[in-house]
Short mmCIF file of C-alpha atoms in Angstrom, two decimals:
data_model
loop_
_atom_site.label_atom_id
_atom_site.label_comp_id
_atom_site.label_asym_id
_atom_site.label_seq_id
_atom_site.Cartn_x
_atom_site.Cartn_y
_atom_site.Cartn_z
CA MET A 132 0.09 -0.36 0.16
CA MET A 133 1.21 3.29 -0.93
CA ALA A 134 2.28 5.58 2.16
CA THR A 135 1.31 8.82 0.75
CA LYS A 136 -2.07 9.66 -1.38
CA VAL A 137 -3.69 12.39 -1.87
CA LEU A 138 -6.67 12.71 -4.09
CA GLN A 139 -5.47 16.17 -5.62
CA ASP A 140 -8.61 17.62 -7.22
CA TRP A 141 -10.44 17.58 -3.80
CA ILE A 142 -8.88 20.33 -3.21
CA GLN A 143 -9.70 22.78 -6.36
CA SER A 144 -13.13 24.65 -5.94
CA PRO A 145 -16.39 22.99 -7.22
CA PRO A 146 -17.20 23.72 -10.78
CA VAL A 147 -19.45 27.08 -11.47
CA ASN A 148 -22.52 25.40 -12.26
CA SER A 149 -22.32 23.20 -9.54
CA ALA A 150 -21.09 25.39 -6.89
CA ASP A 151 -25.04 26.30 -5.96
CA GLU A 152 -24.82 22.03 -4.95
CA TYR A 153 -22.70 23.04 -1.80
CA ARG A 154 -24.20 25.87 -0.33
CA SER A 155 -26.32 25.20 2.71
CA LEU A 156 -29.52 26.92 5.15
CA SER A 157 -28.14 25.25 8.06
CA GLY A 158 -24.56 25.26 7.53
CA VAL A 159 -24.34 21.59 8.42
CA SER A 160 -22.40 18.81 6.09
CA THR A 161 -24.76 15.71 6.12
CA TYR A 162 -24.20 11.90 5.22
CA THR A 163 -26.61 12.21 1.89
CA ASP A 164 -23.69 16.27 1.28
CA ALA A 165 -20.62 13.47 1.80
CA MET A 166 -22.38 11.09 -0.63
CA TYR A 167 -23.01 13.07 -3.36
CA ARG A 168 -19.73 15.43 -3.54
CA ILE A 169 -17.95 11.84 -3.74
CA LEU A 170 -20.97 10.52 -6.70
CA LEU A 171 -20.02 14.13 -8.67
CA HIS A 172 -15.92 12.83 -7.93
CA LYS A 173 -16.22 9.69 -9.60
CA LEU A 174 -18.60 10.82 -12.46
CA TRP A 175 -21.46 8.49 -11.23
CA THR A 176 -23.82 11.06 -11.47
CA ASP A 177 -24.87 13.77 -12.74
CA PHE A 178 -28.09 14.52 -11.29
CA PRO A 179 -28.29 17.35 -9.37
CA ARG A 180 -28.08 17.51 -5.36
CA TYR A 181 -31.53 17.67 -4.52
CA MET A 182 -32.13 14.81 -7.17
CA ILE A 183 -29.47 12.10 -4.80
CA ALA A 184 -31.60 13.48 -1.55
CA GLY A 185 -34.36 12.61 -3.20
CA MET A 186 -33.94 9.33 -5.09
CA THR A 187 -32.02 8.10 -1.68
CA ALA A 188 -35.52 9.28 0.21
CA SER A 189 -32.95 11.05 2.55
CA ALA A 190 -34.49 13.87 2.19
CA PHE A 191 -37.77 12.64 3.42
CA ARG A 192 -36.28 12.08 6.57
CA PHE A 193 -38.04 14.29 9.87
CA VAL A 194 -36.56 13.51 13.44
CA VAL A 195 -36.48 16.20 15.99
CA ASP A 196 -35.15 15.53 19.64
CA ARG A 197 -37.60 17.08 22.07
CA ARG A 198 -35.00 19.83 23.17
CA LEU A 199 -34.60 20.96 19.58
CA THR A 200 -30.51 20.68 19.78
CA ALA A 201 -28.52 20.26 16.16
CA GLU A 202 -28.83 16.62 17.21
CA SER A 203 -31.61 16.45 15.68
CA ILE A 204 -30.37 16.18 12.13
CA SER A 205 -27.89 13.48 12.99
CA ALA A 206 -30.83 11.08 14.81
CA TYR A 207 -31.14 8.40 13.18
CA ASN A 208 -29.87 4.43 12.40
CA TRP A 209 -26.82 5.34 10.18
CA MET A 210 -25.93 1.68 9.39
CA ALA A 211 -29.52 0.61 8.06
CA GLU A 212 -30.39 3.80 6.32
CA ASN A 213 -27.25 5.22 4.57
CA PHE A 214 -26.55 1.95 3.29
CA VAL A 215 -29.88 1.72 1.70
CA ALA A 216 -29.77 5.17 0.63
CA ALA A 217 -26.54 4.41 -1.43
CA ASP A 218 -28.53 0.99 -2.61
CA PHE A 219 -31.39 2.73 -3.92
CA ILE A 220 -29.06 4.54 -6.29
CA GLY A 221 -26.76 1.34 -7.06
CA VAL A 222 -23.80 2.11 -5.14
CA THR A 223 -22.70 -0.75 -3.40
CA ALA A 224 -21.15 0.21 -0.16
CA SER A 225 -19.32 -1.03 3.08
CA GLN A 226 -19.61 0.39 6.27
CA ALA A 227 -18.87 -0.56 9.82
CA ALA A 228 -20.00 1.65 13.21
CA GLY A 229 -19.39 1.01 16.72
CA PHE A 230 -18.45 2.98 20.33
CA SER A 231 -15.14 4.25 21.59
CA PHE A 232 -15.49 3.37 24.57
CA GLU A 233 -15.43 -0.56 23.75
CA PRO A 234 -12.86 -2.10 24.33
CA THR A 235 -12.37 -4.01 20.87
CA PHE A 236 -12.02 -0.26 19.11
CA PRO A 237 -8.49 -0.45 19.25
CA LEU A 238 -9.38 -3.31 16.76
CA TYR A 239 -12.09 -1.54 14.82
CA GLN A 240 -9.98 1.26 14.17
CA LYS A 241 -7.01 -0.55 13.21
CA GLN A 242 -9.32 -1.78 9.76
CA ALA A 243 -10.97 1.10 9.71
CA LEU A 244 -8.13 2.71 8.73
CA LEU A 245 -7.00 0.13 6.38
CA ASP A 246 -10.37 -0.14 4.90
CA ILE A 247 -10.32 4.00 4.69
CA LYS A 248 -6.93 3.60 2.97
CA ALA A 249 -7.39 1.38 0.61
CA SER A 250 -10.86 3.00 -1.20
CA VAL A 251 -8.13 6.10 -1.11
CA ASP A 252 -6.10 3.83 -3.19
CA ARG A 253 -8.69 3.07 -5.46
CA GLY A 254 -9.60 6.78 -6.07
CA VAL A 255 -12.87 7.37 -4.27
CA GLY A 256 -13.13 9.11 -1.41
CA ALA A 257 -14.42 7.99 2.09
CA ILE A 258 -17.28 9.10 3.89
CA LEU A 259 -16.35 9.49 8.02
CA TRP A 260 -17.89 10.51 10.74
CA HIS A 261 -15.90 13.34 12.60
CA ASP A 262 -18.99 15.56 14.66
CA GLU A 263 -20.62 15.44 10.80
CA PHE A 264 -20.35 13.39 8.62
CA VAL A 265 -17.12 14.47 6.63
CA ILE A 266 -14.47 13.01 3.09
CA VAL A 267 -11.41 11.50 4.00
CA THR A 268 -9.35 12.65 0.67
CA GLY A 269 -5.87 11.40 1.56
CA TYR A 270 -3.45 10.10 3.61
CA ASP A 271 0.31 10.49 5.12
CA ASP A 272 2.03 6.73 6.72
CA VAL A 273 5.40 9.48 7.28
CA GLU A 274 2.96 11.71 9.28
CA GLN A 275 0.43 9.16 10.73
CA VAL A 276 -2.41 11.18 9.13
CA LEU A 277 -5.72 11.62 7.09
CA PHE A 278 -6.44 14.25 4.69
CA ILE A 279 -10.50 15.29 5.82
CA CYS A 280 -12.43 18.01 4.39
CA GLU A 281 -16.40 19.06 5.29
CA SER A 282 -18.74 18.20 1.99
CA LYS A 283 -19.31 21.81 0.41
CA GLY A 284 -15.76 22.30 1.14
CA ASN A 285 -12.51 23.05 -0.37
CA GLU A 286 -10.68 23.06 2.90
CA VAL A 287 -8.48 20.14 3.91
CA VAL A 288 -7.79 19.11 7.48
CA ARG A 289 -5.66 16.90 8.90
CA LEU A 290 -6.45 14.01 11.08
CA PRO A 291 -4.27 12.02 13.16
CA TYR A 292 -4.44 8.21 12.68
CA ASP A 293 -4.82 8.07 16.24
CA SER A 294 -7.49 10.12 16.65
CA LEU A 295 -10.01 7.95 14.06
CA GLY A 296 -13.26 6.81 15.55
CA ARG A 297 -12.85 9.93 18.41
CA ASN A 298 -15.27 12.32 18.27
CA SER A 299 -17.04 14.48 20.56
CA THR A 300 -19.57 11.72 21.10
CA PRO A 301 -18.71 8.07 21.87
CA TYR A 302 -19.96 7.54 18.30
CA TRP A 303 -17.96 6.26 14.90
CA TYR A 304 -18.70 5.06 11.35
CA TYR A 305 -17.21 5.42 8.03
CA GLN A 306 -18.20 3.81 4.89
CA VAL A 307 -16.37 3.10 1.77
CA LEU A 308 -18.22 3.25 -1.39
CA GLU A 309 -16.98 0.63 -4.24
CA ALA A 310 -18.95 0.66 -7.22
CA CYS A 311 -22.48 2.26 -9.01
CA ALA A 312 -24.46 -0.08 -11.53
CA PRO A 313 -27.44 1.00 -13.77
CA ILE A 314 -30.85 1.50 -12.29
CA ASP A 315 -34.41 1.79 -13.29
CA LEU A 316 -34.82 5.42 -12.44
CA TRP A 317 -38.23 5.39 -12.41
CA GLU A 318 -38.65 2.50 -9.85
CA VAL A 319 -36.43 4.11 -7.92
CA CYS A 320 -38.42 7.65 -7.65
CA LYS A 321 -41.48 5.43 -6.88
CA GLU A 322 -40.04 3.18 -4.12
CA SER A 323 -38.37 6.96 -2.93
CA LEU A 324 -42.43 8.04 -2.56
CA ILE A 325 -43.47 5.28 -0.41
CA GLN A 326 -40.15 5.26 1.58
CA ALA A 327 -41.51 8.81 2.35
CA VAL A 328 -44.76 7.56 3.74
CA TYR A 329 -43.11 5.03 6.23
CA LYS A 330 -40.91 7.82 7.29
CA TRP A 331 -43.81 10.03 7.88
CA GLU A 332 -45.88 7.69 9.63
CA ALA A 333 -42.81 5.07 11.66
CA HIS A 334 -41.06 5.85 14.59
CA ASP A 335 -37.22 4.97 14.48
CA TYR A 336 -37.36 2.18 16.78
CA MET A 337 -33.58 3.20 17.58
CA LEU A 338 -34.81 6.35 19.45
CA PRO A 339 -36.79 6.44 22.34
CA SER A 340 -39.80 8.13 21.93
CA GLN A 341 -39.43 10.40 25.29
CA ASP A 342 -36.41 11.64 23.88
CA TYR A 343 -37.71 12.12 19.82
CA ALA A 344 -40.34 12.70 17.47
CA CYS A 345 -40.17 11.57 14.24
CA GLY A 346 -42.19 12.39 10.98
CA ALA A 347 -45.60 13.41 11.57
CA ALA A 348 -45.26 13.72 15.47
CA ALA A 349 -42.19 16.14 14.51
CA TYR A 350 -43.95 19.06 13.92
CA GLU A 351 -46.24 18.78 16.82
CA ALA A 352 -43.02 18.41 19.08
CA ILE A 353 -40.97 21.31 17.78
CA ALA A 354 -44.13 23.47 18.10
CA ALA A 355 -44.25 22.48 21.93
CA VAL A 356 -40.62 22.77 23.06
CA LEU A 357 -40.93 26.78 20.94
CA GLN A 358 -43.76 27.76 22.95
CA SER A 359 -42.04 26.26 26.41
CA GLY A 360 -38.97 28.40 25.23
CA THR A 361 -36.45 25.53 26.37
CA TYR A 362 -34.83 25.43 23.46
CA ASP A 363 -31.23 27.33 22.55
CA ALA A 364 -31.88 29.54 19.68
CA GLU A 365 -28.99 29.01 17.60
CA GLN A 366 -29.09 25.21 17.64
CA ALA A 367 -33.07 25.15 16.88
CA ALA A 368 -32.58 28.07 14.16
CA THR A 369 -29.98 25.15 12.61
CA VAL A 370 -32.14 22.38 12.83
CA LEU A 371 -35.04 24.68 11.51
CA ARG A 372 -33.13 25.56 8.72
CA TYR A 373 -32.01 21.94 7.62
CA TYR A 374 -35.60 20.66 7.21
CA ALA A 375 -36.56 23.99 5.40
CA GLN A 376 -33.11 22.48 2.45
CA SER A 377 -34.72 19.24 2.65
CA ARG A 378 -38.62 20.54 2.13
CA MET A 379 -36.97 22.83 -1.13
CA ASP A 380 -34.88 19.54 -2.07
CA ILE A 381 -38.63 17.55 -2.20
CA ALA A 382 -40.16 20.34 -3.86
CA SER A 383 -37.45 20.44 -6.57
CA TYR A 384 -37.35 16.50 -6.71
CA VAL A 385 -40.82 15.72 -6.78
CA ALA A 386 -41.19 18.59 -9.30
CA GLY A 387 -40.09 16.44 -12.04
CA LEU A 388 -41.77 13.12 -11.57
CA LYS A 389 -45.44 13.97 -12.58
CA HIS A 390 -45.43 10.73 -15.42
CA LEU A 391 -45.34 8.73 -12.25
CA SER A 392 -49.08 8.87 -11.33
CA ILE A 393 -52.43 10.86 -12.12
CA HIS A 394 -52.56 12.33 -8.38
CA MET A 395 -49.27 13.53 -8.86
CA GLY A 396 -50.17 17.16 -9.20
CA GLN A 397 -51.73 17.10 -5.95
CA VAL A 398 -48.39 15.39 -4.43
CA ILE A 399 -46.35 18.31 -6.33
CA ASP A 400 -48.61 21.51 -5.18
CA GLU A 401 -48.31 20.27 -1.36
CA TYR A 402 -44.83 19.82 -1.66
CA GLU A 403 -44.56 23.16 -3.24
CA LEU A 404 -46.68 25.08 -0.51
CA LEU A 405 -44.77 22.59 1.96
CA ALA A 406 -41.22 24.73 0.18
CA ASN A 407 -42.97 28.35 0.71
CA LEU A 408 -44.20 27.71 4.23
CA HIS A 409 -40.09 26.19 5.38
CA THR A 410 -38.78 29.31 3.04
CA MET A 411 -41.33 31.43 5.57
CA ILE A 412 -39.87 30.16 8.59
CA VAL A 413 -36.56 30.36 7.35
CA GLU A 414 -37.43 34.27 7.04
CA LEU A 415 -38.80 34.72 9.98
CA MET A 416 -35.88 33.35 11.47
CA ASP A 417 -33.52 36.13 9.42
CA ASP A 418 -35.03 38.81 11.66
CA CYS A 419 -32.11 37.70 14.67
CA ILE A 420 -33.16 39.91 16.89
CA PRO A 421 -36.96 39.06 17.71
CA TRP A 422 -35.95 35.13 17.16
CA ASP A 423 -32.85 35.47 19.32
CA SER A 424 -34.79 37.36 22.15
CA ARG A 425 -37.54 35.16 22.31
CA GLU A 426 -40.30 37.50 21.37
CA PRO A 427 -43.52 36.56 22.23
CA GLU A 428 -44.60 37.45 18.67
CA CYS A 429 -42.27 36.10 16.73
CA VAL A 430 -42.38 32.87 18.52
CA GLN A 431 -46.03 32.51 17.84
CA SER A 432 -45.55 33.40 14.41
CA MET A 433 -43.31 30.71 14.28
CA ILE A 434 -45.80 27.77 15.80
CA GLU A 435 -48.23 29.24 13.25
CA LEU A 436 -46.05 28.43 10.14
CA ILE A 437 -45.01 25.09 11.54
CA ARG A 438 -48.38 23.92 12.32
CA LYS A 439 -49.15 24.92 8.73
CA ALA A 440 -46.46 23.01 7.75
CA GLY A 441 -47.38 19.86 9.07
CA ALA A 442 -51.01 20.57 8.16
CA THR A 443 -49.88 20.64 4.53
CA GLU A 444 -46.95 17.97 4.76
CA GLN A 445 -49.59 15.76 5.83
CA ARG A 446 -51.53 16.73 2.45
CA ALA A 447 -48.73 15.75 0.56
CA ILE A 448 -48.09 12.30 2.11
CA ASP A 449 -51.88 11.49 2.10
CA ALA A 450 -51.93 12.24 -1.42
CA ILE A 451 -48.58 9.64 -2.24
CA LYS A 452 -50.91 7.05 -0.56
CA ARG A 453 -53.54 7.67 -3.26
CA ALA A 454 -51.06 7.91 -5.88
CA PHE A 455 -49.77 4.10 -5.09
CA PRO A 456 -52.22 2.80 -3.12
CA GLU A 457 -51.71 -0.68 -4.46
CA THR A 458 -48.08 -1.15 -3.43
CA ILE A 459 -48.21 0.42 -0.31
CA GLY A 460 -51.23 -1.25 0.40
CA ASN A 461 -50.01 -4.61 0.15
CA ARG A 462 -46.98 -3.88 2.59
CA PHE A 463 -49.42 -3.68 4.93
CA ASP A 464 -48.07 -2.70 8.47
CA ASP A 465 -44.62 -2.76 7.00
CA VAL A 466 -44.23 0.32 4.32
CA GLY A 467 -40.87 0.32 4.40
CA LEU A 468 -40.33 -2.76 3.48
CA ARG A 469 -39.31 -3.02 -0.19
#
């Protein structure tokens, strides 16, 4: 294995025509962002980012912790959902995760380093959890460091081998993308909408319901914490901006899927309305002083918008169920089964 390997073109700026793909309302680097940049780098896709977010069903996830902290954005079953996300779009992936406090962690850390370096040697950046999802773009065995960058930026940071998997929380995770095969695009798009129903109606079994709310319940949880005032304004804004971005992505995604069903027109209309409501939510937060000071009128306006958004997304999900009743009905109580 090489002593040093750096994917130099990761350091270059993204093409001008795709620069918008790297902007984010929340500033958070997510799994979808990291995967998308690798797909672009390998020429495994020429879709815009919102198409990948939609096709993998990642955009439809809606999870918040009941304190509305920034952790909400990454609170889901990484092993299950990130593997399925790659599989949906025809990408073969391998991954591992665990806790750094376990006595076997040094063995996993050693194997992770081998897998990540092997991926870089193949010319494929690796996805790594380092308090957010980042991309490993190279390594240096002499200096014993990995080179990592955020999925939207070009600044390369050195991560010592010994620090791999050691984060501010005890979780470690990495994924390497191995190959990309052709897919039936429209079947994938249809399945992503069915997964949207599942994510809306089902609570993530990995998350304690007393601490987290998923799908339809998340909107009411947001309204409740805003009403209580027991939240950090900056972290809450990060969460709301992230979900505003995801709902805008969904609106862009479904706009091109009208041919999937005669009922898709209403799906498209509802998600467009939903994106507009989330835009209004962001605009309300942009008026920083009332938001940061929890001005009652501002908070009540936000709660009203949140509840309208919840009702609108429910109508969008109902429209999806009307669009694909046979497929959804045949899955009985396990809509997520595919």
